């Protein structure tokens, strides 16, 4: 979490786009295997303990379900293994099923990692630069929601303590809720007047507003961004040149072993394992420095 | 050099009958600490807002305000926003963004400062205010005191020359308020910052002020150094209402015919009493508490926690309150006092122990039965009680719910309103009332329920000294009707006057209870200022009146 997540939001965002793009637009089993493993390893560094094993169990079941679905519905392929209700279940269809499962589960895992690493403030920072007003509005909204909830609860409790609509029927509850909501609208407006005063008092609305953030783009971020771009470009070039072409039907194609293809696998593997490598490196550093003490 | 010079300033809100400010002339010296006080509605807020151009209310005005020799209207927008800082009353609603660091940077962003400058100034201010530990938190996770400190810090990053604060501590508990005031004093002393502070809790700010501005009905009643305020007010009117709002030491001085110099702090008050009245015999200790009467509300061994894995909030709370008795529970912030009231009011359920209302277990009250003629809870924020567009409509509604007949309804509303003196407020929107007025109207709404037990949660929060005295009168009246009153408060001054019996709530239980004078005589720290002034001579003198009586008793 610490090592990779501490990179600049721009780097993180580009990285996830690159990985997701490559995983989504390939059906090559080697690439998908690398992608899945990379994602799971990264997930393991983010979510330790019981949570990790619980989600692993859940996704293993999902993986199997997807893998089984394909041969049930697709009967292409030249190697029938057995017949089910008079339909052939082929080796090719099973392998294709596993491939699709790997594709889907790896994308799910990458998305889970994304949501843990790219927190809302990082996202806001990135897209707030395009529309500066929007990022302030979002930030204000995020402040306002808990405030509103709190006040609504307080009003609800105060009303209940007067015995108003304390009945158990749904109509009563709904009416009580509506009444509280209507007064909350008034409250929100009152609150907005104060907030507006406080903004004007601090010079909001003057020309040339800048937008500050805690993130800094360092040399390290530059290196990672460049690395991601190079690996991404290399794999993309490999795809364009046909080294990463793979078919299941009618017969499973052999995995290419040309030097260029192997280079593509290495590049993709590096890309997929980048966060894991980074995290592990830092963990090892910690263990090492602790053992020195 | 005068930082602010106000000349013949008058102001009237549109459609108002009277001037909100009339003919005000005064000057504020650079680097001084000025405290504004006066009854609510005396024009404090209007005057302060006039000094901050961005917040100046609309209306007809005459007269001039000069800032640093320059007419306020001619000041550039940037200068005005940066140099004159303004902190509002409510800590929550003036926070703009969701993150602490963003809130700190907000003003500088508006000024168009580059990132490197913002980074430096935000860092500097966060360190000065001790914010570094919660720098990356969400603003919604902060306590009230932290929020108000953040609001102050986010103005200080703009490096203002003068700081204007409108009752910044009224929503804070006493400890957070004292911290906040101490920070202001530090800013004034260490940075030479000019401070204009409107306050109604004068005990702490009075001694540190360079000058005190007492306002009344839009004009100036006194603008003096703190030691001469009392004299100035008495010269104007020997029974000036503001005399009752001054700090205990000053009120004692005022009550004992003013020999020598006016003491301001507890320390000076103690020395003052020792000098003049150390020979006086102490009062007779009051009688111990005698339980008696029919119990109205009883809590027996009540245990509570919010969820299974969280620690216990209440650990065996036991107390009982009799009919017509006023019981005050004191205790620190966040100790579970409000939770205890929620349990007594049936809003939360204890997992062990019993609550008896009029001898009957709480469980046996079905539906809204408990709230009909039995028990009412006035929450900490009286605003939450109102749902309608006018106070009157709210009253009407509650009467309808209680199924009073039309005649009965009109009579009830009239008698309760007359009792609390709120008839003129009935046509107004509840949110437009001042804190004290809201409190009274909310209390009136509770009384329409005709409760036998009244639970009050921090009733003195955000109200001024006069509203407090009125509330005291109301409580005394209600007691005569046989209503049992349970008050939870931080306000020791109020508790010692309002209670028949006081108790200390600590660590999830009630650790001591006794009649106020004995209760506070036992405490060393958790007691009134008057008691701290006089306790070395007479430990049982708790209120200012007690101390004055002690002094006079010797003569």
Short mmCIF file of C-alpha atoms in Angstrom, two decimals, chain B residues 125-415:
data_model
loop_
_atom_site.label_atom_id
_atom_site.label_comp_id
_atom_site.label_asym_id
_atom_site.label_seq_id
_atom_site.Cartn_x
_atom_site.Cartn_y
_atom_site.Cartn_z
CA UNK B 125 0.25 27.40 10.67
CA UNK B 126 -0.49 23.71 11.16
CA UNK B 127 2.60 23.49 13.37
CA UNK B 128 1.71 26.63 15.31
CA UNK B 129 -1.81 25.39 16.06
CA UNK B 130 -0.78 21.79 16.69
CA UNK B 131 -2.84 20.55 13.75
CA UNK B 132 -0.17 18.24 12.34
CA UNK B 133 -1.73 15.15 13.94
CA UNK B 134 -5.04 15.60 12.15
CA UNK B 135 -3.75 17.39 9.08
CA UNK B 136 -4.92 14.72 6.65
CA UNK B 137 -8.24 13.93 8.35
CA UNK B 138 -11.72 14.71 7.09
CA UNK B 139 -13.20 17.85 8.61
CA UNK B 140 -16.31 15.90 9.61
CA UNK B 141 -14.26 13.71 11.97
CA UNK B 142 -13.13 16.63 14.14
CA UNK B 143 -14.53 17.65 17.51
CA UNK B 144 -16.17 21.06 17.90
CA UNK B 145 -13.06 22.53 19.50
CA UNK B 146 -10.81 21.20 16.74
CA UNK B 147 -13.16 22.57 14.10
CA UNK B 148 -13.11 26.05 15.57
CA UNK B 149 -9.31 25.91 15.90
CA UNK B 150 -9.15 24.90 12.23
CA UNK B 151 -11.37 27.84 11.28
CA UNK B 152 -9.02 30.15 13.15
CA UNK B 153 -5.93 28.58 11.58
CA UNK B 154 -7.38 28.74 8.09
CA UNK B 155 -7.76 32.49 8.55
CA UNK B 156 -4.32 32.88 10.11
CA UNK B 157 -2.62 31.42 7.01
CA UNK B 158 -3.70 34.55 5.20
CA UNK B 159 -1.60 36.56 7.67
CA UNK B 160 -4.30 39.00 8.78
CA UNK B 161 -3.53 42.21 10.66
CA UNK B 162 -6.74 42.07 12.65
CA UNK B 163 -8.92 39.20 13.75
CA UNK B 164 -12.65 39.62 14.32
CA UNK B 165 -14.45 36.82 16.16
CA UNK B 166 -18.19 36.62 16.74
CA UNK B 167 -18.87 34.42 19.79
CA UNK B 168 -16.48 31.72 18.59
CA UNK B 169 -16.70 29.65 21.77
CA UNK B 170 -20.47 29.62 22.28
CA UNK B 171 -20.86 26.11 20.84
CA UNK B 172 -17.81 24.67 22.63
CA UNK B 173 -17.51 22.94 25.97
CA UNK B 174 -15.65 24.88 28.69
CA UNK B 175 -12.32 23.10 28.22
CA UNK B 176 -12.26 23.56 24.45
CA UNK B 177 -13.39 27.16 24.95
CA UNK B 178 -10.57 27.86 27.40
CA UNK B 179 -8.06 26.37 24.93
CA UNK B 180 -9.42 28.54 22.17
CA UNK B 181 -9.23 31.70 24.26
CA UNK B 182 -5.67 30.80 25.31
CA UNK B 183 -4.72 30.48 21.63
CA UNK B 184 -6.18 33.92 20.95
CA UNK B 185 -4.20 35.36 23.83
CA UNK B 186 -1.05 33.77 22.43
CA UNK B 187 -1.70 35.27 18.99
CA UNK B 188 -2.22 38.66 20.56
CA UNK B 189 0.89 38.46 22.72
CA UNK B 190 3.33 36.72 20.39
CA UNK B 191 2.33 38.23 17.06
CA UNK B 192 0.88 41.55 18.20
CA UNK B 193 -2.29 40.69 16.34
CA UNK B 194 -5.24 43.01 16.94
CA UNK B 195 -8.25 41.05 18.18
CA UNK B 196 -11.90 42.04 18.40
CA UNK B 197 -13.84 39.36 20.19
CA UNK B 198 -17.56 39.26 20.94
CA UNK B 199 -18.25 36.97 23.89
CA UNK B 200 -20.85 36.29 26.51
CA UNK B 201 -18.74 34.03 28.74
CA UNK B 202 -16.61 36.75 30.24
CA UNK B 203 -14.91 34.86 33.07
CA UNK B 204 -11.83 34.04 30.99
CA UNK B 205 -11.62 36.82 28.44
CA UNK B 206 -12.25 39.73 30.75
CA UNK B 207 -8.86 39.71 32.49
CA UNK B 208 -6.86 39.36 29.26
CA UNK B 209 -8.65 42.17 27.40
CA UNK B 210 -7.03 45.56 26.95
CA UNK B 211 -10.41 47.17 26.56
CA UNK B 212 -13.98 46.05 26.99
CA UNK B 213 -16.74 47.45 24.82
CA UNK B 214 -20.16 47.07 26.42
CA UNK B 215 -23.00 47.69 23.99
CA UNK B 216 -26.65 48.31 24.65
CA UNK B 217 -29.43 48.92 22.15
CA UNK B 218 -27.09 49.72 19.30
CA UNK B 219 -25.01 52.20 21.25
CA UNK B 220 -21.94 52.14 23.47
CA UNK B 221 -22.57 51.71 27.21
CA UNK B 222 -18.89 51.61 28.12
CA UNK B 223 -15.55 51.38 26.34
CA UNK B 224 -13.03 51.04 29.12
CA UNK B 225 -10.11 48.99 30.40
CA UNK B 226 -11.55 45.95 32.25
CA UNK B 227 -10.85 47.34 35.70
CA UNK B 228 -13.01 50.40 35.17
CA UNK B 229 -15.92 48.78 33.29
CA UNK B 230 -17.85 48.10 36.44
CA UNK B 231 -17.51 51.70 37.61
CA UNK B 232 -18.50 53.08 34.21
CA UNK B 233 -21.61 50.92 34.07
CA UNK B 234 -22.65 51.79 37.62
CA UNK B 235 -22.26 55.47 36.91
CA UNK B 236 -24.57 55.10 33.97
CA UNK B 237 -27.14 52.99 35.76
CA UNK B 238 -26.62 51.52 39.26
CA UNK B 239 -28.71 48.49 38.28
CA UNK B 240 -27.29 48.08 34.79
CA UNK B 241 -28.25 44.61 33.51
CA UNK B 242 -24.73 43.95 32.20
CA UNK B 243 -23.41 44.07 35.79
CA UNK B 244 -24.90 40.61 36.24
CA UNK B 245 -22.89 39.22 33.32
CA UNK B 246 -19.45 40.32 34.51
CA UNK B 247 -16.90 37.82 35.92
CA UNK B 248 -17.41 36.58 39.48
CA UNK B 249 -14.50 38.54 40.93
CA UNK B 250 -15.91 41.79 39.56
CA UNK B 251 -19.41 40.97 40.74
CA UNK B 252 -18.16 40.26 44.26
CA UNK B 253 -16.25 43.54 44.20
CA UNK B 254 -19.43 45.24 43.05
CA UNK B 255 -21.48 43.61 45.81
CA UNK B 256 -19.17 44.61 48.68
CA UNK B 257 -19.14 48.35 48.15
CA UNK B 258 -15.97 48.49 46.07
CA UNK B 259 -13.12 49.05 48.45
CA UNK B 260 -9.75 49.42 46.70
CA UNK B 261 -8.91 48.14 43.20
CA UNK B 262 -11.24 45.92 41.21
CA UNK B 263 -10.01 42.30 41.08
CA UNK B 264 -10.44 40.49 37.74
CA UNK B 265 -9.18 36.93 38.13
CA UNK B 266 -9.70 34.23 40.73
CA UNK B 267 -6.18 34.85 41.97
CA UNK B 268 -6.77 38.57 42.45
CA UNK B 269 -10.16 37.85 43.98
CA UNK B 270 -8.63 35.55 46.59
CA UNK B 271 -6.03 38.13 47.52
CA UNK B 272 -8.71 40.82 47.65
CA UNK B 273 -10.87 38.81 50.05
CA UNK B 274 -7.88 37.90 52.22
CA UNK B 275 -6.90 41.54 52.53
CA UNK B 276 -10.28 42.77 53.64
CA UNK B 277 -12.33 39.92 55.14
CA UNK B 278 -10.00 37.25 56.48
CA UNK B 279 -11.40 37.83 59.99
CA UNK B 280 -14.98 36.99 59.03
CA UNK B 281 -16.46 33.79 60.47
CA UNK B 282 -17.33 31.20 57.81
CA UNK B 283 -20.93 30.31 57.16
CA UNK B 284 -22.64 27.43 58.88
CA UNK B 285 -22.32 24.25 56.79
CA UNK B 286 -25.62 23.52 55.07
CA UNK B 287 -27.60 20.45 56.00
CA UNK B 288 -26.80 17.22 54.18
CA UNK B 289 -29.16 15.97 51.52
CA UNK B 290 -32.29 14.34 52.86
CA UNK B 291 -33.96 12.05 50.40
CA UNK B 292 -37.70 12.44 50.39
CA UNK B 293 -40.75 12.66 48.23
CA UNK B 294 -42.16 10.38 45.64
CA UNK B 295 -39.59 9.23 43.04
CA UNK B 296 -40.44 10.38 39.50
CA UNK B 297 -37.54 8.89 37.59
CA UNK B 298 -35.23 6.11 38.72
CA UNK B 299 -32.25 4.53 36.99
CA UNK B 300 -30.99 1.33 38.56
CA UNK B 301 -27.64 -0.20 37.56
CA UNK B 302 -27.93 0.88 33.93
CA UNK B 303 -25.24 -0.45 31.59
CA UNK B 304 -24.92 0.56 27.98
CA UNK B 305 -22.59 0.35 24.99
CA UNK B 306 -23.10 1.33 21.38
CA UNK B 307 -22.20 -2.02 19.92
CA UNK B 308 -20.98 -5.36 21.12
CA UNK B 309 -17.32 -4.66 20.46
CA UNK B 310 -17.19 -1.13 21.80
CA UNK B 311 -16.36 -0.30 25.43
CA UNK B 312 -19.15 0.39 27.91
CA UNK B 313 -20.35 3.98 28.01
CA UNK B 314 -22.49 3.57 31.11
CA UNK B 315 -21.32 1.26 33.88
CA UNK B 316 -24.07 0.88 36.39
CA UNK B 317 -25.64 4.33 36.55
CA UNK B 318 -27.93 4.59 39.54
CA UNK B 319 -29.90 7.63 40.64
CA UNK B 320 -33.41 8.73 41.39
CA UNK B 321 -35.14 12.07 41.12
CA UNK B 322 -38.19 13.04 43.11
CA UNK B 323 -41.19 15.06 42.09
CA UNK B 324 -40.46 18.77 42.09
CA UNK B 325 -36.74 18.23 42.41
CA UNK B 326 -34.07 19.70 40.16
CA UNK B 327 -31.12 17.36 39.68
CA UNK B 328 -27.99 18.53 37.83
CA UNK B 329 -25.44 16.11 36.47
CA UNK B 330 -22.03 17.58 35.75
CA UNK B 331 -19.19 15.96 33.92
CA UNK B 332 -16.60 16.31 31.18
CA UNK B 333 -17.17 16.21 27.47
CA UNK B 334 -17.91 12.92 25.73
CA UNK B 335 -18.29 10.98 28.98
CA UNK B 336 -21.76 9.67 28.11
CA UNK B 337 -24.06 12.15 29.82
CA UNK B 338 -26.15 12.67 26.71
CA UNK B 339 -26.31 8.91 26.17
CA UNK B 340 -27.65 8.55 29.68
CA UNK B 341 -30.44 11.04 28.95
CA UNK B 342 -31.24 9.20 25.71
CA UNK B 343 -31.68 6.02 27.71
CA UNK B 344 -33.86 7.70 30.30
CA UNK B 345 -35.98 9.07 27.44
CA UNK B 346 -36.31 5.66 25.83
CA UNK B 347 -34.36 6.59 22.68
CA UNK B 348 -31.74 3.94 23.35
CA UNK B 349 -32.00 0.69 25.25
CA UNK B 350 -29.78 -0.29 28.14
CA UNK B 351 -28.50 -3.86 27.92
CA UNK B 352 -28.63 -4.28 31.68
CA UNK B 353 -30.45 -2.45 34.44
CA UNK B 354 -33.79 -0.77 34.86
CA UNK B 355 -35.34 2.60 34.15
CA UNK B 356 -38.49 3.40 36.12
CA UNK B 357 -40.74 6.31 35.17
CA UNK B 358 -43.29 7.05 37.88
CA UNK B 359 -42.56 3.65 39.37
CA UNK B 360 -43.32 1.80 36.15
CA UNK B 361 -40.57 0.17 34.04
CA UNK B 362 -39.83 1.95 30.76
CA UNK B 363 -40.55 -1.22 28.82
CA UNK B 364 -44.19 -1.15 29.81
CA UNK B 365 -44.83 2.19 28.09
CA UNK B 366 -46.10 1.31 24.62
CA UNK B 367 -45.90 3.43 21.48
CA UNK B 368 -45.80 7.14 22.28
CA UNK B 369 -47.37 6.71 25.71
CA UNK B 370 -44.13 7.62 27.50
CA UNK B 371 -44.06 11.01 25.84
CA UNK B 372 -47.67 11.84 26.69
CA UNK B 373 -47.80 13.61 30.03
CA UNK B 374 -44.84 11.66 31.37
CA UNK B 375 -41.47 12.68 30.06
CA UNK B 376 -39.92 15.20 27.68
CA UNK B 377 -36.33 15.63 26.53
CA UNK B 378 -35.02 19.01 25.43
CA UNK B 379 -32.06 18.22 23.16
CA UNK B 380 -28.77 20.06 23.16
CA UNK B 381 -29.55 21.91 19.96
CA UNK B 382 -33.01 23.48 20.41
CA UNK B 383 -33.22 24.06 16.66
CA UNK B 384 -33.87 20.35 16.12
CA UNK B 385 -37.20 20.60 17.91
CA UNK B 386 -38.86 22.76 15.26
CA UNK B 387 -40.25 21.56 11.97
CA UNK B 388 -42.66 24.30 10.91
CA UNK B 389 -42.41 27.76 9.38
CA UNK B 390 -43.44 29.62 12.52
CA UNK B 391 -43.13 28.89 16.20
CA UNK B 392 -46.91 29.08 16.46
CA UNK B 393 -47.46 26.40 13.80
CA UNK B 394 -45.11 24.13 15.68
CA UNK B 395 -47.09 24.68 18.89
CA UNK B 396 -50.38 24.02 17.12
CA UNK B 397 -49.08 20.79 15.70
CA UNK B 398 -47.86 19.38 18.96
CA UNK B 399 -51.21 20.17 20.55
CA UNK B 400 -52.97 18.36 17.76
CA UNK B 401 -50.79 15.32 18.30
CA UNK B 402 -51.61 15.46 22.00
CA UNK B 403 -55.32 15.50 21.08
CA UNK B 404 -56.22 18.58 23.07
CA UNK B 405 -59.57 20.17 22.25
CA UNK B 406 -59.54 23.47 20.35
CA UNK B 407 -60.33 25.53 23.44
CA UNK B 408 -57.82 23.69 25.58
CA UNK B 409 -55.24 24.14 22.85
CA UNK B 410 -55.59 27.91 22.70
CA UNK B 411 -55.51 28.18 26.48
CA UNK B 412 -52.46 25.99 26.82
CA UNK B 413 -50.48 27.87 24.18
CA UNK B 414 -51.43 31.18 25.69
CA UNK B 415 -50.57 30.25 29.26
#
